[in-house]
mmCIF file of C-alpha atoms in Angstrom:
data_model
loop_
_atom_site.group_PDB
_atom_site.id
_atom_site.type_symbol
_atom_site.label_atom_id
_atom_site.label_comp_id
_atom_site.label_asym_id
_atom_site.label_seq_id
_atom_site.Cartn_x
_atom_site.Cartn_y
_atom_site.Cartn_z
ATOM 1 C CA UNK A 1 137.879 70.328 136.764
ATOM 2 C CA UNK A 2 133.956 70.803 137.403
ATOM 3 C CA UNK A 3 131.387 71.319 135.123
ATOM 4 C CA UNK A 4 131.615 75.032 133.333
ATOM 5 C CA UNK A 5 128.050 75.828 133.490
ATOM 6 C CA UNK A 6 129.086 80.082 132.942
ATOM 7 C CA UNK A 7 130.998 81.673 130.604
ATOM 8 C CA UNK A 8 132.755 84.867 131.557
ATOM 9 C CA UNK A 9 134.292 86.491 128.377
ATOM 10 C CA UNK A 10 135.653 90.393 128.957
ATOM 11 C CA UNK A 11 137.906 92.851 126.700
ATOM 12 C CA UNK A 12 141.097 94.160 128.630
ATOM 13 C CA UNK A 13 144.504 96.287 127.548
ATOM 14 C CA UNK A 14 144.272 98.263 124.067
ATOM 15 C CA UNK A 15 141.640 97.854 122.176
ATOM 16 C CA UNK A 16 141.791 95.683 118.766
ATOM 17 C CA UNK A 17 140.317 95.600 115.670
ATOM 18 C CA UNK A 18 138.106 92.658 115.724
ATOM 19 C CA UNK A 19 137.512 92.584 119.157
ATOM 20 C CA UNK A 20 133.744 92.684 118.810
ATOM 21 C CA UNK A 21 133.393 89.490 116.323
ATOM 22 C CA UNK A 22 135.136 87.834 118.772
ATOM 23 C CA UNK A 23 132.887 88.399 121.756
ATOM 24 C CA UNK A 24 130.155 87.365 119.349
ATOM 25 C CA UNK A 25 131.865 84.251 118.610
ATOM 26 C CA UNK A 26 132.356 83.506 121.975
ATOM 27 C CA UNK A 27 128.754 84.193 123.241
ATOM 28 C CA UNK A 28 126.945 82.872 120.754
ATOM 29 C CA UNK A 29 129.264 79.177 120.889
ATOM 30 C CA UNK A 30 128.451 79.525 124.648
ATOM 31 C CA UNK A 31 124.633 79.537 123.944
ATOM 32 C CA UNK A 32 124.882 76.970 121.549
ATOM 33 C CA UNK A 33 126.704 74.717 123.718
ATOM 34 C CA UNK A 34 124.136 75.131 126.238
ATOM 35 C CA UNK A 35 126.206 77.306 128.511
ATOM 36 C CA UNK A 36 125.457 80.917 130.020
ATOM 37 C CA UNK A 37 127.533 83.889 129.040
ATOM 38 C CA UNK A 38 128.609 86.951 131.274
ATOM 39 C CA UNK A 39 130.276 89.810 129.628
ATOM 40 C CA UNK A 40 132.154 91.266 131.872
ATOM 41 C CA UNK A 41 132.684 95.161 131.463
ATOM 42 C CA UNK A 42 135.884 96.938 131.500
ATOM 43 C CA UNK A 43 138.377 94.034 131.950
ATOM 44 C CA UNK A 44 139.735 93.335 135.103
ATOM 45 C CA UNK A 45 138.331 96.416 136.936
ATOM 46 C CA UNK A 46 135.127 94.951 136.079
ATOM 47 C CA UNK A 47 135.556 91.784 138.072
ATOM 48 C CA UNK A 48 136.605 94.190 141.022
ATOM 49 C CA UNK A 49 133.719 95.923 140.268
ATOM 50 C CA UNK A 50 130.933 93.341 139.706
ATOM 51 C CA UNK A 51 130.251 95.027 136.181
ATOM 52 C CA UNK A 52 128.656 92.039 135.022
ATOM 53 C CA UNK A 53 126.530 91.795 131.616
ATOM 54 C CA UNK A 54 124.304 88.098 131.473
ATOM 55 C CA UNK A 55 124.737 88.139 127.970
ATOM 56 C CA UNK A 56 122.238 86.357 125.021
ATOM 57 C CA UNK A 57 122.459 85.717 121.357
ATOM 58 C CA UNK A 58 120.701 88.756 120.453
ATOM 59 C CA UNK A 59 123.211 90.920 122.562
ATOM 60 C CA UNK A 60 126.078 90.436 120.194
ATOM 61 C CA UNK A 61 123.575 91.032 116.996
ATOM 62 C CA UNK A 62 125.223 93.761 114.152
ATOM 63 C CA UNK A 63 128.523 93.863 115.767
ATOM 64 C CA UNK A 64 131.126 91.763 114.128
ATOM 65 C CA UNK A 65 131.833 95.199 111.764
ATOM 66 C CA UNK A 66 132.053 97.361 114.725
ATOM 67 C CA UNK A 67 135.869 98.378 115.672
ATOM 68 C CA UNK A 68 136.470 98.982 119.424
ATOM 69 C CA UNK A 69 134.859 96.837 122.227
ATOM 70 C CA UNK A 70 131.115 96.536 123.355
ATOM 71 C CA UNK A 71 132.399 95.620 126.701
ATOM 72 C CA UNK A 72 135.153 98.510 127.137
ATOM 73 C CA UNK A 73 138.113 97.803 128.128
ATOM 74 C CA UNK A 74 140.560 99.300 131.235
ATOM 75 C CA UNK A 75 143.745 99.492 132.605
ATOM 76 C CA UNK A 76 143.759 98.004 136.439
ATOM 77 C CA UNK A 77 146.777 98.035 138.680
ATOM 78 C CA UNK A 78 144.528 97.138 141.536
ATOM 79 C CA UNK A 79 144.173 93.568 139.953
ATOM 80 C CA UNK A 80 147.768 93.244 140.115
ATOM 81 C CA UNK A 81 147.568 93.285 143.770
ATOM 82 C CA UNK A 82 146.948 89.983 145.400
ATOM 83 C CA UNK A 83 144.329 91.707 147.063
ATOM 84 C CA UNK A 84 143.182 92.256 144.294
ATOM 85 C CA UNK A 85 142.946 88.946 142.732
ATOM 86 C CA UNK A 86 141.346 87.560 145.520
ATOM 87 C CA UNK A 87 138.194 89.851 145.613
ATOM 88 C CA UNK A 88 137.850 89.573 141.469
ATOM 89 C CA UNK A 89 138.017 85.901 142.153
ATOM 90 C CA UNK A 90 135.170 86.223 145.198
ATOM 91 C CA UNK A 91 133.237 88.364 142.930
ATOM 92 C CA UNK A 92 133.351 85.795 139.674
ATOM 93 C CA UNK A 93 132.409 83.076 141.795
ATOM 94 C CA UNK A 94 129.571 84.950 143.800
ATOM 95 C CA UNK A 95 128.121 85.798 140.139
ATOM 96 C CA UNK A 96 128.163 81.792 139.206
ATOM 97 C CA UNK A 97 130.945 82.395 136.855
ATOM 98 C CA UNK A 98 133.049 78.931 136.059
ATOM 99 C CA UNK A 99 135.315 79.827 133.320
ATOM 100 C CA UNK A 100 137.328 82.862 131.569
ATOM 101 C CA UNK A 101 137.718 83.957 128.274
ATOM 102 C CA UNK A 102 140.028 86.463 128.308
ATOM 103 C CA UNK A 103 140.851 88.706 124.772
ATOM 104 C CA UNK A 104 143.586 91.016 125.087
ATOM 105 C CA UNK A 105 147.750 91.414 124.709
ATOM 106 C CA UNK A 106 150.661 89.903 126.983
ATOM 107 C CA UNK A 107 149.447 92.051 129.919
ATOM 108 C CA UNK A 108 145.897 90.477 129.621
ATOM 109 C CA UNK A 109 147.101 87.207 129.263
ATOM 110 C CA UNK A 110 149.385 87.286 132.544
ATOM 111 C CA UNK A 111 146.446 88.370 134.713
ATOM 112 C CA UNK A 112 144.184 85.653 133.091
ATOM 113 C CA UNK A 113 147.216 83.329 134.075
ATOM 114 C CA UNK A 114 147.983 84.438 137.854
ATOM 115 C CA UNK A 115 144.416 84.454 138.501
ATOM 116 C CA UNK A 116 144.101 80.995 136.795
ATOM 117 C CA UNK A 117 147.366 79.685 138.850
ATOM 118 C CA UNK A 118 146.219 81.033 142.196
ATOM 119 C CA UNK A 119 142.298 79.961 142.195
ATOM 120 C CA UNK A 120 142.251 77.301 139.952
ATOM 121 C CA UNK A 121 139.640 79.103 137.605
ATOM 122 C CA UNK A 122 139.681 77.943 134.547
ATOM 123 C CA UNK A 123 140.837 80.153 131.660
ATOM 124 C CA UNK A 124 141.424 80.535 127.516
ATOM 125 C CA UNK A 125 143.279 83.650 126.081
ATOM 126 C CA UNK A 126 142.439 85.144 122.846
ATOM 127 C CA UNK A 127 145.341 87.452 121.600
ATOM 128 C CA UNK A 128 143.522 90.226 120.988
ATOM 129 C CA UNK A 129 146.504 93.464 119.887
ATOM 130 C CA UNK A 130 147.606 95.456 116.385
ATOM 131 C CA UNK A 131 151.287 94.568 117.434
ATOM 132 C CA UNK A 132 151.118 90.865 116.478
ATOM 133 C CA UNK A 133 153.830 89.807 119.198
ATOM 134 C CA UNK A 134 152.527 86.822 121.188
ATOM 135 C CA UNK A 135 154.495 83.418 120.259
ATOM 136 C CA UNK A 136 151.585 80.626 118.963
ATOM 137 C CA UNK A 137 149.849 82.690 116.895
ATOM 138 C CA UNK A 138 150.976 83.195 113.416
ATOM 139 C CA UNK A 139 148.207 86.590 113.705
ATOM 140 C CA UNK A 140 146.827 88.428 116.288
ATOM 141 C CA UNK A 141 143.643 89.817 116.381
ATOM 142 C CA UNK A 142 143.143 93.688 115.194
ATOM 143 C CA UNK A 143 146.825 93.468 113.412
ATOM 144 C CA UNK A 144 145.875 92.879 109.498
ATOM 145 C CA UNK A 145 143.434 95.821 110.029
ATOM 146 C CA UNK A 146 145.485 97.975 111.606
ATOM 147 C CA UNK A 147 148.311 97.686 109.124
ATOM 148 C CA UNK A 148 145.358 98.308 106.625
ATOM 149 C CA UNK A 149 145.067 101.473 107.687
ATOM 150 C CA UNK A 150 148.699 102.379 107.937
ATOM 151 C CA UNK A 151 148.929 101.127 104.310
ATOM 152 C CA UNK A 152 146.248 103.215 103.278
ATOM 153 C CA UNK A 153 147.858 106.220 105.026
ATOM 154 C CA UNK A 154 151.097 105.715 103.371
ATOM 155 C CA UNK A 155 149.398 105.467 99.768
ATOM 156 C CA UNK A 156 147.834 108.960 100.420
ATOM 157 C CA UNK A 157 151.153 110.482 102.209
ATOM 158 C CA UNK A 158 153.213 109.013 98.610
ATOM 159 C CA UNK A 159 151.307 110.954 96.589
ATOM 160 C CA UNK A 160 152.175 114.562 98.419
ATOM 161 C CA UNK A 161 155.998 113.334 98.772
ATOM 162 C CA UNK A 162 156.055 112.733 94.924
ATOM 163 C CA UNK A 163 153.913 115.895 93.681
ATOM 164 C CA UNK A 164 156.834 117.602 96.016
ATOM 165 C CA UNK A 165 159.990 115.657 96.080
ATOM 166 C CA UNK A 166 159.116 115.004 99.667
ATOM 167 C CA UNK A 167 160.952 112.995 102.190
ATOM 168 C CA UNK A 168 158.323 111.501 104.542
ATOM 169 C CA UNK A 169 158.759 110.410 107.761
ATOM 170 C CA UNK A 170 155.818 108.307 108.947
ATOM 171 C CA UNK A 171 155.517 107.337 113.006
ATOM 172 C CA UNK A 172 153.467 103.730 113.294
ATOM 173 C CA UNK A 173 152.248 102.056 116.879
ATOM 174 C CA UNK A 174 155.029 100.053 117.819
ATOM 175 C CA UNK A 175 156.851 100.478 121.055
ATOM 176 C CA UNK A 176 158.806 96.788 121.715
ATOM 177 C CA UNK A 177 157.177 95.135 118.070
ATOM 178 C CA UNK A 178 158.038 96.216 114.724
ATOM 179 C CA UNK A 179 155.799 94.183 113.167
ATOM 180 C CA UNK A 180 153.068 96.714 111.806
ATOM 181 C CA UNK A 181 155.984 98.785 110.410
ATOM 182 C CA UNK A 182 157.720 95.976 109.109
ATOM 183 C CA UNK A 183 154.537 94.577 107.147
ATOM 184 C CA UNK A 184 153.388 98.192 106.291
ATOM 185 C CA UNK A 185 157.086 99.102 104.751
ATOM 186 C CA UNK A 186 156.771 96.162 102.416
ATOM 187 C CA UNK A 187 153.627 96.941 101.367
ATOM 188 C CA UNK A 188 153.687 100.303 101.552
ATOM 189 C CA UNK A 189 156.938 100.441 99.380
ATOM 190 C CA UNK A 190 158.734 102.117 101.761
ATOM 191 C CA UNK A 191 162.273 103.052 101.455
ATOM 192 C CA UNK A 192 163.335 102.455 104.984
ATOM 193 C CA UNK A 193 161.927 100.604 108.150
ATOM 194 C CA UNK A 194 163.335 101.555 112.070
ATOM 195 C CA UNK A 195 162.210 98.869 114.641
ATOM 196 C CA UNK A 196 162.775 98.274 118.163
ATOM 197 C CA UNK A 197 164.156 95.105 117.361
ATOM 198 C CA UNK A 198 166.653 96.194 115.279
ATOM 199 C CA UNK A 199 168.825 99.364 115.862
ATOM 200 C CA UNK A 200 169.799 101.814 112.747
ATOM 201 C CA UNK A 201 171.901 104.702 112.681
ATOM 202 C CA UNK A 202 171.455 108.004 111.470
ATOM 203 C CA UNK A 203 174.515 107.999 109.702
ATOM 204 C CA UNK A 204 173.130 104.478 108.104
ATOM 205 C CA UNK A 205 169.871 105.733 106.833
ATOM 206 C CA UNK A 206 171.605 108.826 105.512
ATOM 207 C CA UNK A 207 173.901 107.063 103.594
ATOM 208 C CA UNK A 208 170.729 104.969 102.287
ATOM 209 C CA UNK A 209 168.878 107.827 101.313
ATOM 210 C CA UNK A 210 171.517 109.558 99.650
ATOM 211 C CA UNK A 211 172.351 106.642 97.432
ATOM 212 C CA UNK A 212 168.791 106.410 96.706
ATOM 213 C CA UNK A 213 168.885 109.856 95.487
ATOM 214 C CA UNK A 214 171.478 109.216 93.315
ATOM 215 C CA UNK A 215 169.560 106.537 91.744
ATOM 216 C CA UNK A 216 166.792 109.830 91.082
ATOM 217 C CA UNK A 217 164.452 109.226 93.761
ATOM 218 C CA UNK A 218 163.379 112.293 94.198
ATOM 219 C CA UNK A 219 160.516 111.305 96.713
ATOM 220 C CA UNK A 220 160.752 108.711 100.227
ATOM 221 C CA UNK A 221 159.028 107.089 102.768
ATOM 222 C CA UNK A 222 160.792 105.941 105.818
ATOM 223 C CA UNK A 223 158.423 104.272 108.309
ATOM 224 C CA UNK A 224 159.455 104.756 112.422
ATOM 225 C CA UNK A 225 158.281 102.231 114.784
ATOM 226 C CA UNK A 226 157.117 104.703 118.241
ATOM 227 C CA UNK A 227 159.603 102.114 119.721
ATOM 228 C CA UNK A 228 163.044 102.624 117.378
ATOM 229 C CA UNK A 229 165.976 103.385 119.293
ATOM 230 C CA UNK A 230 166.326 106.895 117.443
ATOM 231 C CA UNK A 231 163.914 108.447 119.579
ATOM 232 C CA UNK A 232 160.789 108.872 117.609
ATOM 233 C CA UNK A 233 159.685 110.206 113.972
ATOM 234 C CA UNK A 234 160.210 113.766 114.731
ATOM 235 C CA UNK A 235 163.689 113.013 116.507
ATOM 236 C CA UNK A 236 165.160 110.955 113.578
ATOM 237 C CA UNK A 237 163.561 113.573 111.040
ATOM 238 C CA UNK A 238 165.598 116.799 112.608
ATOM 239 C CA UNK A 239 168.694 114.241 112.663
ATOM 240 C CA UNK A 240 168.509 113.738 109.138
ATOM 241 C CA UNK A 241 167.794 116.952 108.736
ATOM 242 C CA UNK A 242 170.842 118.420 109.658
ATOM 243 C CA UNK A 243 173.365 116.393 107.403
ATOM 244 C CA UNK A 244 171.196 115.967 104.605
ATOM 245 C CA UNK A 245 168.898 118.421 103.188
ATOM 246 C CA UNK A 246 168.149 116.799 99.360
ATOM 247 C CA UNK A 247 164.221 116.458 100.522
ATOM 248 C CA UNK A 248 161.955 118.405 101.918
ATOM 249 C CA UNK A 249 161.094 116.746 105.298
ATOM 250 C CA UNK A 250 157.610 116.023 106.681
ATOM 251 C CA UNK A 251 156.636 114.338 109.730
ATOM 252 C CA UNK A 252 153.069 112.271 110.566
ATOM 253 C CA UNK A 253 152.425 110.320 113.490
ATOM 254 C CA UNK A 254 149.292 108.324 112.647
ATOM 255 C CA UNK A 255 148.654 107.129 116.686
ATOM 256 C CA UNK A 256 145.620 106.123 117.693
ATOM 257 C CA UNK A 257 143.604 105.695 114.307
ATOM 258 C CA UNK A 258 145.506 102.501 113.965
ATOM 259 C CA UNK A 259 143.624 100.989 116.570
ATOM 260 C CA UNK A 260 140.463 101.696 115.527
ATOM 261 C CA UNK A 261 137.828 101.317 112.318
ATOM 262 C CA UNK A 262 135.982 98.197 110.777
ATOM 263 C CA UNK A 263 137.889 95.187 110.947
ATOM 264 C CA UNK A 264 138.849 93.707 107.729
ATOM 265 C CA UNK A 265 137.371 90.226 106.677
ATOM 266 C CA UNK A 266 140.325 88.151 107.396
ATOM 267 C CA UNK A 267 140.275 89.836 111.528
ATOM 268 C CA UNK A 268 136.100 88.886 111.331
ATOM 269 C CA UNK A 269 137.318 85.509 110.110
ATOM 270 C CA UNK A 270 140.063 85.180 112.955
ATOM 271 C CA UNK A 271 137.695 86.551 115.073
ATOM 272 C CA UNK A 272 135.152 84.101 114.643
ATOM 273 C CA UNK A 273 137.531 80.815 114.715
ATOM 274 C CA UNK A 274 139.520 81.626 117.645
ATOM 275 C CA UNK A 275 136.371 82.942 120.183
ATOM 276 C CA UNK A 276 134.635 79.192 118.877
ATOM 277 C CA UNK A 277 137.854 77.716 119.693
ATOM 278 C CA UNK A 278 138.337 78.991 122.985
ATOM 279 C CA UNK A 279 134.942 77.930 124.387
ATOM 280 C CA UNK A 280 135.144 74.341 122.539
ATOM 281 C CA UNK A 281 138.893 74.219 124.335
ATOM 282 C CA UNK A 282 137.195 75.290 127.861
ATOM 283 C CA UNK A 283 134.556 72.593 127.713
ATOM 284 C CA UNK A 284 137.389 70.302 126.693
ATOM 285 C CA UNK A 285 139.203 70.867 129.663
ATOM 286 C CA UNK A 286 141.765 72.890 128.852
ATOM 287 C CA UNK A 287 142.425 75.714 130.418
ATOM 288 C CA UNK A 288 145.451 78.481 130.665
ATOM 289 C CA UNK A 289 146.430 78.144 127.150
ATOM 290 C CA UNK A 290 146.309 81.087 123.953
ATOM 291 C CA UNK A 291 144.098 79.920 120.569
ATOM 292 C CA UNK A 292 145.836 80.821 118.017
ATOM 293 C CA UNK A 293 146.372 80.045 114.381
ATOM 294 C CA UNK A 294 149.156 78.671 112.847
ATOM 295 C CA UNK A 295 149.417 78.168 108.937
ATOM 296 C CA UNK A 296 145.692 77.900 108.760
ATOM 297 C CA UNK A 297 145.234 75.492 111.239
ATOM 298 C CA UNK A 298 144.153 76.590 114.947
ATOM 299 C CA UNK A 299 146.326 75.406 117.819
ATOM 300 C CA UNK A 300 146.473 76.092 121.273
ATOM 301 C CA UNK A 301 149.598 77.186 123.276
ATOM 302 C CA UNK A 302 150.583 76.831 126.780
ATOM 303 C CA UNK A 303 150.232 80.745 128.151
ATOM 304 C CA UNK A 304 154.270 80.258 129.787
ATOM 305 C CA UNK A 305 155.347 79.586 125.733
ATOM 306 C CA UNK A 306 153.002 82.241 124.261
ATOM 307 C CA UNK A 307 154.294 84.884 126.928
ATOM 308 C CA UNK A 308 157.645 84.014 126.137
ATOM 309 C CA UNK A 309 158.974 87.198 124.652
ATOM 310 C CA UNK A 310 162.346 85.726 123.917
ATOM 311 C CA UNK A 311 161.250 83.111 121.395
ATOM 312 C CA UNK A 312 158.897 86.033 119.340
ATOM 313 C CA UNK A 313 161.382 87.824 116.208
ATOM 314 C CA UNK A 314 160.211 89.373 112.774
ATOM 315 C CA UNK A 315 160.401 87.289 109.908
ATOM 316 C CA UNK A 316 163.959 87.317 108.063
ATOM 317 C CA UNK A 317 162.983 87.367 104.483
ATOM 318 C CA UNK A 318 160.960 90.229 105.328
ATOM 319 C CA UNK A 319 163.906 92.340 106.729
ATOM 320 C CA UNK A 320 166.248 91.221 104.020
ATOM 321 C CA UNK A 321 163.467 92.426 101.547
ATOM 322 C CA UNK A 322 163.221 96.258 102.696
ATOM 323 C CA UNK A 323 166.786 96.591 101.574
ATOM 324 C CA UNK A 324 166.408 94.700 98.452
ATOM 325 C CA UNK A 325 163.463 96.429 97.154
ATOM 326 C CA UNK A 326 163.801 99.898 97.909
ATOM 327 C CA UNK A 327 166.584 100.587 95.987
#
């Protein structure tokens, strides 16, 4: 491996909570280290682009509370292209540019690794996504805030469903994770969870929330991953709806404001340790690997393992606890 003399660091996929006191991290370890720093604007479709940023120190000033991404972000299917590739490769080298950091979800971290794999570019991913499902990191980036703000949604939405014996059903981001629900049910006291990961049936959840009823509730939550096999908040609601009509039912689908907002200190912390990580690990020479923390120790992860969808499941106590707890 040469020298890395350049530092590219871009934002790519969803944004992330978080995202911003990461790029800081990054730029200003770069600098420190003696190294220059291009931002690189709008992922992917900035490389095909040449929407280069030579970043300083001053650049990434009053941003590590700013949700969202100073350097955008974009969906590219031209990248995926081996065309593609080739001319954001041309492009990175033309501009000087040695070395990737990449901050994003799975889909960001397989471009990062076929462009890695085919040019011999040197790269670190960053797991940068509110659904917290990339094996070797314990967290990712933007997911404590996120479920933040779905906690803080559900503490409001409790207080209508128990001024009106209310049955709630609340929609969270989640299309092949459940881990925002999962963590938000617990903490939201939630009296059922539906995940992707785990299928329940209507006639299952009835029978739940009739025996809670029985045990006078006369108010419930029931959280919906977007990704449960029931369709959808609104789809399981009219279900319910139609064999048991105890509650009052309400739908809310909180979309896209989980994404967004201030991250909360632990993501500034995360932030922070995994963008100095991933430069440290670059001038190391390492390269196509995640940073991510495990315990509270940071470790790095061979991209193949981290992508490795097969290996990634929701905690067990956690599942076993929904049922215990909301009775």
């Amino acid at each position: 491996m040469s020298e890395i003399k350049k530092i590219g660091v871009f934002t790519s996929g969803g944004d992330a909570p978080g995202m911003n006191a990461c790029i800081r991290a990054v730029v200003r370890t770069a600098i420190f280290k003696n190294i220059e720093v291009v931002g690189i604007r709008q992922g992917y479709q900035g490389m095909l682009e040449c929407n280069f940023w030579d970043m300083t120190a001053r650049d990434v000033s009053n941003i590590i509370h700013i949700g969202g991404t100073i350097l955008k972000t974009a969906r590219c299917l031209e990248f995926k292209t081996a065309g593609g590739t080739q001319k954001a490769y041309e492009n990175l080298k033309a501009h000087g540019i040695d070395a990737l950091v990449a901050i994003g979800g799975d889909g960001t971290a397989n471009g990062a690794d076929r462009l890695s794999r085919t040019f011999d570019i040197p790269v670190m991913c960053i797991p940068g996504t509110i659904d917290n499902d990339l094996n070797g990191s314990d967290f990712t980036l933007g997911f404590d805030t996120a479920t933040n703000t779905v906690i803080e949604a559900i503490d409001k939405i409790r207080d209508t469903a128990a001024s009106h014996d209310r049955l709630f059903f609340i929609e969270v981001m989640g299309r092949d994770s459940g881990c925002i629900a999962l963590h938000a049910g617990i903490a939201g006291g939630a009296e059922a969870v539906l995940l992707p990961e785990r299928e329940t049936a209507i006639d299952e959840l009835i029978e739940k929330l009739s025996s809670q009823a029985k045990n006078k509730k006369t108010s419930s939550i029931v959280i919906v991953a977007e990704g449960d096999k029931n369709g959808g908040a609104y789809h399981v609601a009219a279900r319910v709806k139609e064999k048991f009509d105890f509650y009052d039912s309400k739908v809310t689908i909180l979309g896209h404001l989980q994404r967004g907002g201030s991250p909360s200190s632990f993501d500034r912390i995360l932030a922070s340790r995994l963008g100095f990580a991933a430069v440290k690990a670059l001038l190391n020479g390492r390269t196509r690997q995640m940073v991510g923390l495990r315990g509270n120790a940071i470790v790095l992860t061979p991209l193949e393992e981290a992508l490795n969808i097969s290996h990634f499941k929701l905690e067990d106590d956690l599942l076993e606890m929904i049922n215990v707890l909301s009775i």
